[in-house]
Amino acid sequence: MHQAVKKVLSNFELIIASAAIIVTTALVMLNVFTRYFLRTGIYWTEEVATACFVWSVFIGAAAAYKHRAHVGVDMLGNLCPPKTKKAITIIVDFVLLLINGYITYIAVIYISLSYKKPTPVLGISTAYISSSILVSFALTTIYSVYFLIKDIRQPATGGTT
Amino acid sequence: MAYLPIILVFILYFSSIPIAYALFGSSLFYFAVIDTSSPVDLILQKFVTSTQSFPLLAIPFFVMAGSIMNYAGISKKLMQFADVLTGHMAGGMAQVNVLLSLLMGGVSGSANADAAMQSKMLVPEMEKRGYDRAFSTAITAASSAVTPVIPPGINLIIYALIANASVGRMFAAGYVPGLIMTISLMVTVSIISKRRGYQPVRETRAGGKEVFHQLRESIWALLFPFGIIAGLRIGMFTPSEAGAIAVLYCIIVGKFIYKELGKEHIIPVLRETIFGTSGVVLIIVSASVFGYYLNWERIPQAMASGLLTITQNKYLMLMIINVLFLVMGMFLEGGAAMIILAPLLVPVVTQLGVDVIHFGLICIVNIMIGGLTPPFGSMMFTCCSITRCSLQDFVKEVIPFIVALLISLILVTYIPIITLIVPNLLYGVA
Amino acid sequence: QGSKEAASGDDYKLVLKMSHVFAPNEQLTKSLDIVIKNISDRTDGAIEIQHYPQSQLAVYKDGVEQVARGANFISVEDPSYLGDYVPDFNALVGPMLYKSFDEYEYMIQTDLVKGMLKELEEKHRIKVLALDYIFGFRNMKTNKVITTPADLKGMKIRTPGSQLFIDTINAMGATATPLGFSETLSAVQQGVVDGLEGTMDAYGSNGSAEVAKNMALTQHFLGTCGVYINADVFNAIPEKYQTIIQEEFTAGAKHMIREISNNYESTKARLEAQGNKFNEVDSAAFAATVTSVYENMKGVTPGIYQTLQDELAKMPK
Ligand code: NA
Ligand code: NA
């Protein structure tokens, strides 16, 4: 595969999240400008800016998940011998897979039943916003499977005995 | 059964599941298994509404501003000026960190936004000057507690609405408690720095000429907070929009005045903004989902009404309420804790002769301290996830600052005039 | 099976959660507290309604969605939120339609509205327990005196983030500026916006009288809330309790209207003493500006504005 294509693919969450946050920032700046200098406002900026922010947060969270960058307390792992540590890692991976998979599942139900609900200002389908949750947790579910398989294959290491 | 998610969340929390997942997991367990009187997928309403919130935009904006400041050389200029003023003091840079939060208090109403920006901007500079990361992270988090107490602040307004109090008086009441918190933190910084030997970066106090020279060098960086305050005062933008204007300001200064900002910085800035924001906001979302469960089961209400029957003594009651708020602040997002608890508590304390405005400040200072403490303090997570400091190290370092803030809280609680002096001067005695 | 057994037994117990956006000190919250207590007393605690004011649980569209989806939930919202299900509800509470509370009370008893309620219940499983928790007419609150649409030209007026409100304020001549309420007061004070709009009750209680000294009595909307419950949830309740619930919510609305009417003059007098001013406006000129709002409503029955006007014309004087 071409190097550039590879780079885009491996960073696609960051690209989507960045695009969304740029739109958010630009819209808020634009609204301040038109309101203060032109004395007229763009009434839909708040709705669109916050909708883009929702996308940025959830897709960005998936990127962070891919890099295993979410904050947690690693207490048990440091206290246990390698074998126990590996077992705990696998259980944790499994629980995370369960949570991610479950949120993906309820997101499908939620969107299929609520897509008719219009947004308050523009009156477009709320699915334009809520589907960010589905996309994000579908991605994290895939990464969870990957991490689970990887951690099962990895030999038991680390920890202080 | 109703309390099972609370136990579950601790089990998940200590088995190295990411915090957001511990909170999501246990709340989902509640709505899928324990109380099914509402379809479980509707909990996703809360995922959306708690993210699609305009005031929350302050977080990405200030993270982005902080990141641009680093690349544009604005942080450096700000630090050089700070060095000239405080470089001869032990722990000078940590004092600057505290003072910047006080100043940011006039700009933004969000502790998390302030914490995020300064974690990005000041902590790396402090590390370069020999402070350890956990200490730098801890003082950044602790000082961000001052920001929402100084007006403008969202919590000040929310409380005024709940308690039917004047927003103007509530704003005026924030100044002195905010200053007391600042002073208590600065004293603590000074004690710790002397003991640890955080060395001054220069031998002697800078002379007037040098200060003036550096002032000219750094003027655009210094104008950052003051420019935003001015923009707010002349009605250009709201506090939530201020962050976007901060971003614009930093881009203009970095590109056209300091000429250090270039195209090559776009990707790193965006990357830092996304990573600095999404993890933090995901935790805020998960905490508000968990708060939804607590509220659904009326657990804070039950705790409050249980505690309120204990005594009729005003001072003892205030002590009990402080403890209640501190505990709740550890679990709930600040605004949520206030919306749930204040309506229950205000009638009780006013009956005992506590001033409504005074009580509001007690609540807000309390909630801010809760944001620094484990297990779920939000500023703690914000700072740790941006500076990549471990929670255990953070907790060790933040304890003295929490003690300092608790002393401020006791002063605010038992000396009403601290809160009431400014509103009484401005608006007359109520 | 559960409901059948429960319906015959004496140990029937149902917990319903009720949520809305109003603050604890506002009249709506107080009136609903009385309703809840009466229902609990009269059913010996069998029907327990847990009250969550100030957006503690799902509100607005989310609250109505909880009801439509069959949760044990009571949503208290503006009837325009029913417009997502039966669009004509948007027109029912459209701008400049009513000159008195009585006109609205008359309207909701007409066959027209009864037909809308029937469609809502049969197709969308939303049962309406009341439509008339009226909290007053909404007026303009600014620092400039407003008497005609021309006076609003170039003025930025804060509105809630709702299409109906934005369209109406724009049609009246101002620039609608959606803002969260938590930012509104300081925005008016600093001049980010030039004013806001709302009821007398809110003017006297939420601090807006501190920042906007003048109230122009435009009466552009009748502020009212309905009470909604899922039809299947309601039908599963034993009949004797259904009757009590319906009676109490009806009585609660009457109580609320009485309180709001009584408070109106006293709040106005108190604010006048504090230096706030009130003025009448050219109502006909304002009414002429908002007809376009009805034409632009999505999905409503064609000519609905005229139909509503015709119904009002039939009201006995
Ligand atoms: Na700080
Ligand atoms: Na502030």
Coordinates of N, CA and C in Angstrom, one line a residue, chain B residues 35 37-39 41-42 45-46 49 54-55 154 157-158 161-169 171 232-241 292 295-298 301 339-340 343 427, chain C residues 15 17 23-25 48-58 61-63 65-66 69-73 156 179 181-183 185-187 189-193 204-207 210:
Chain B
D35 N -32.8 -1.7 37.4 CA -34.1 -0.9 37.2 C -34.3 -0.8 35.7
S37 N -37.3 0.1 34.4 CA -38.5 0.8 34.2 C -38.4 1.8 33.0
S38 N -37.2 2.1 32.5 CA -37.0 2.9 31.4 C -36.2 2.1 30.4
P39 N -36.5 2.1 29.1 CA -35.7 1.4 28.1 C -34.2 1.7 28.2
D41 N -31.6 1.7 26.3 CA -30.9 2.5 25.3 C -31.1 4.0 25.5
L42 N -32.1 4.4 26.2 CA -32.4 5.8 26.4 C -31.3 6.5 27.3
Q45 N -29.3 9.1 25.7 CA -29.7 10.5 25.7 C -28.7 11.3 26.5
K46 N -28.4 10.8 27.7 CA -27.4 11.4 28.6 C -26.0 11.6 28.0
T49 N -26.6 14.6 25.6 CA -26.9 15.9 26.2 C -25.7 16.4 27.0
F54 N -22.9 23.8 25.3 CA -22.1 24.9 24.9 C -20.9 25.3 25.8
P55 N -21.3 25.4 27.1 CA -20.2 25.8 28.1 C -19.0 24.8 28.1
I154 N -20.0 29.6 36.1 CA -21.3 29.0 35.8 C -22.0 28.6 37.1
I157 N -23.9 31.2 39.0 CA -25.2 31.5 38.4 C -26.2 30.4 38.7
I158 N -25.8 29.2 38.5 CA -26.7 28.1 38.8 C -27.2 28.2 40.2
L161 N -29.8 30.9 40.7 CA -31.1 30.5 40.2 C -31.8 29.6 41.2
I162 N -31.1 28.6 41.7 CA -31.7 27.6 42.6 C -32.2 28.3 43.9
A163 N -31.3 29.2 44.4 CA -31.6 29.8 45.7 C -32.4 31.1 45.6
N164 N -32.8 31.5 44.4 CA -33.5 32.7 44.2 C -32.8 33.9 44.8
A165 N -31.5 33.9 44.5 CA -30.6 35.0 45.0 C -30.2 35.8 43.8
S166 N -29.7 37.0 44.1 CA -29.3 37.9 43.0 C -28.0 37.5 42.4
V167 N -28.0 37.4 41.1 CA -26.7 37.0 40.4 C -25.6 38.0 40.7
G168 N -26.0 39.3 40.7 CA -25.0 40.3 40.9 C -24.3 40.1 42.3
R169 N -25.1 39.9 43.3 CA -24.6 39.7 44.7 C -23.7 38.4 44.7
F171 N -22.1 37.0 42.3 CA -20.8 37.3 41.6 C -19.8 38.1 42.5
L232 N -14.7 40.6 27.2 CA -15.9 40.3 28.0 C -16.7 41.5 28.5
R233 N -15.9 42.5 29.0 CA -16.5 43.7 29.6 C -17.2 44.5 28.6
I234 N -16.7 44.6 27.3 CA -17.4 45.4 26.3 C -18.4 44.7 25.6
G235 N -18.7 43.4 26.0 CA -19.8 42.7 25.4 C -19.5 42.1 24.0
M236 N -18.3 41.9 23.8 CA -18.0 41.2 22.5 C -18.4 39.8 22.4
F237 N -18.2 39.1 23.6 CA -18.5 37.7 23.6 C -18.8 37.2 25.0
T238 N -19.4 36.0 25.1 CA -19.8 35.4 26.4 C -18.6 34.6 26.9
P239 N -18.6 34.3 28.2 CA -17.5 33.5 28.8 C -17.3 32.2 28.0
S240 N -18.3 31.5 27.5 CA -18.1 30.3 26.8 C -17.4 30.5 25.4
E241 N -17.7 31.7 24.8 CA -17.1 32.0 23.5 C -15.6 32.5 23.7
Y292 N -26.5 10.4 36.9 CA -27.9 10.2 36.5 C -28.5 9.0 37.3
N295 N -28.9 9.9 41.0 CA -30.1 10.8 41.1 C -31.4 10.0 40.9
W296 N -31.3 9.1 39.9 CA -32.5 8.3 39.6 C -32.9 7.5 40.8
E297 N -31.9 7.0 41.6 CA -32.2 6.3 42.8 C -32.3 7.2 44.0
R298 N -32.2 8.5 43.8 CA -32.3 9.5 44.9 C -31.3 9.2 46.0
Q301 N -30.1 12.6 47.7 CA -31.2 13.1 48.5 C -31.4 12.3 49.8
I339 N -27.1 21.2 41.7 CA -28.5 21.2 41.3 C -29.2 20.2 42.2
I340 N -28.6 19.1 42.5 CA -29.3 18.1 43.3 C -29.4 18.5 44.8
P343 N -31.1 22.7 46.4 CA -32.6 22.9 46.8 C -33.0 22.2 48.1
Y427 N -23.9 46.5 47.0 CA -25.4 46.5 46.8 C -26.1 46.9 48.1
Chain C
V15 N -44.2 3.4 40.9 CA -43.3 4.6 41.0 C -43.2 5.3 39.6
K17 N -41.5 8.6 37.6 CA -40.5 9.7 37.8 C -41.0 10.9 36.9
A23 N -37.3 25.7 37.9 CA -36.6 25.8 39.2 C -37.5 25.5 40.4
P24 N -37.0 25.1 41.5 CA -37.8 24.7 42.7 C -38.7 25.9 43.1
N25 N -38.3 27.1 43.0 CA -39.1 28.2 43.5 C -40.1 28.7 42.5
E48 N -46.8 6.5 43.6 CA -45.7 7.5 44.1 C -45.1 8.2 42.9
I49 N -45.2 9.5 42.9 CA -44.6 10.3 41.8 C -43.4 10.9 42.4
Q50 N -42.2 10.6 41.8 CA -41.0 11.3 42.3 C -40.7 12.5 41.4
H51 N -40.5 13.6 42.1 CA -40.4 14.9 41.3 C -39.0 15.3 41.1
Y52 N -38.6 15.5 39.9 CA -37.2 16.0 39.6 C -37.2 17.3 38.8
P53 N -37.2 18.4 39.5 CA -37.2 19.7 38.8 C -35.9 20.1 38.2
Q54 N -35.8 21.2 37.5 CA -34.5 21.7 37.0 C -33.7 20.8 36.2
S55 N -34.3 20.1 35.3 CA -33.6 19.2 34.4 C -32.7 18.2 35.0
Q56 N -33.1 17.6 36.1 CA -32.3 16.6 36.8 C -32.3 15.3 36.0
L57 N -33.5 15.0 35.4 CA -33.6 13.8 34.5 C -33.9 14.3 33.1
A58 N -34.3 13.4 32.2 CA -34.5 13.8 30.8 C -35.6 14.9 30.7
K61 N -37.2 17.3 24.4 CA -37.5 16.2 23.5 C -37.1 14.8 24.2
D62 N -36.1 14.8 25.0 CA -35.7 13.6 25.6 C -36.8 13.1 26.6
G63 N -37.4 14.0 27.3 CA -38.4 13.7 28.3 C -39.6 13.1 27.6
E65 N -39.6 11.7 24.7 CA -39.2 10.4 24.1 C -39.3 9.3 25.2
Q66 N -38.9 9.6 26.4 CA -39.0 8.6 27.5 C -40.5 8.1 27.6
R69 N -41.5 6.1 24.5 CA -40.9 4.8 24.5 C -41.4 3.9 25.6
G70 N -42.3 4.3 26.5 CA -42.9 3.5 27.5 C -42.2 3.4 28.8
A71 N -41.4 4.4 29.2 CA -40.8 4.4 30.5 C -41.8 4.8 31.5
N72 N -41.6 4.4 32.8 CA -42.5 4.9 33.9 C -42.1 6.3 34.2
F73 N -42.6 7.2 33.4 CA -42.1 8.6 33.4 C -43.2 9.5 33.1
K156 N -30.5 42.4 19.4 CA -30.3 41.0 19.6 C -31.0 40.5 20.8
L179 N -29.1 31.3 23.4 CA -28.1 31.3 24.5 C -28.6 30.4 25.6
F181 N -29.5 29.6 29.4 CA -29.9 30.7 30.4 C -28.8 31.0 31.3
S182 N -27.9 30.1 31.6 CA -26.8 30.3 32.6 C -25.9 31.5 32.1
E183 N -25.9 31.7 30.8 CA -25.1 32.8 30.3 C -25.8 34.1 30.0
L185 N -27.9 36.3 31.7 CA -28.0 37.5 32.5 C -26.7 38.3 32.3
S186 N -25.5 37.7 32.4 CA -24.3 38.5 32.2 C -24.2 38.9 30.7
A187 N -24.8 38.2 29.8 CA -24.7 38.6 28.4 C -25.5 39.9 28.2
Q189 N -26.2 42.1 30.6 CA -25.5 43.1 31.4 C -24.3 43.7 30.6
Q190 N -23.5 42.8 29.9 CA -22.3 43.3 29.2 C -22.7 43.8 27.8
G191 N -23.9 43.5 27.4 CA -24.3 44.0 26.1 C -24.0 43.0 24.9
V192 N -23.7 41.8 25.2 CA -23.6 40.8 24.2 C -24.9 40.6 23.5
V193 N -26.0 40.6 24.2 CA -27.4 40.7 23.6 C -28.1 41.9 24.2
G204 N -39.8 38.3 37.7 CA -39.7 38.6 39.1 C -38.8 37.7 39.9
S205 N -38.5 36.5 39.3 CA -37.8 35.5 40.1 C -36.4 35.1 39.6
N206 N -36.1 35.3 38.3 CA -34.8 34.7 37.8 C -33.7 35.8 37.6
G207 N -33.9 37.0 38.1 CA -32.9 38.0 38.0 C -32.9 38.8 36.7
E210 N -33.1 42.6 37.0 CA -31.9 43.3 37.4 C -31.2 43.8 36.2

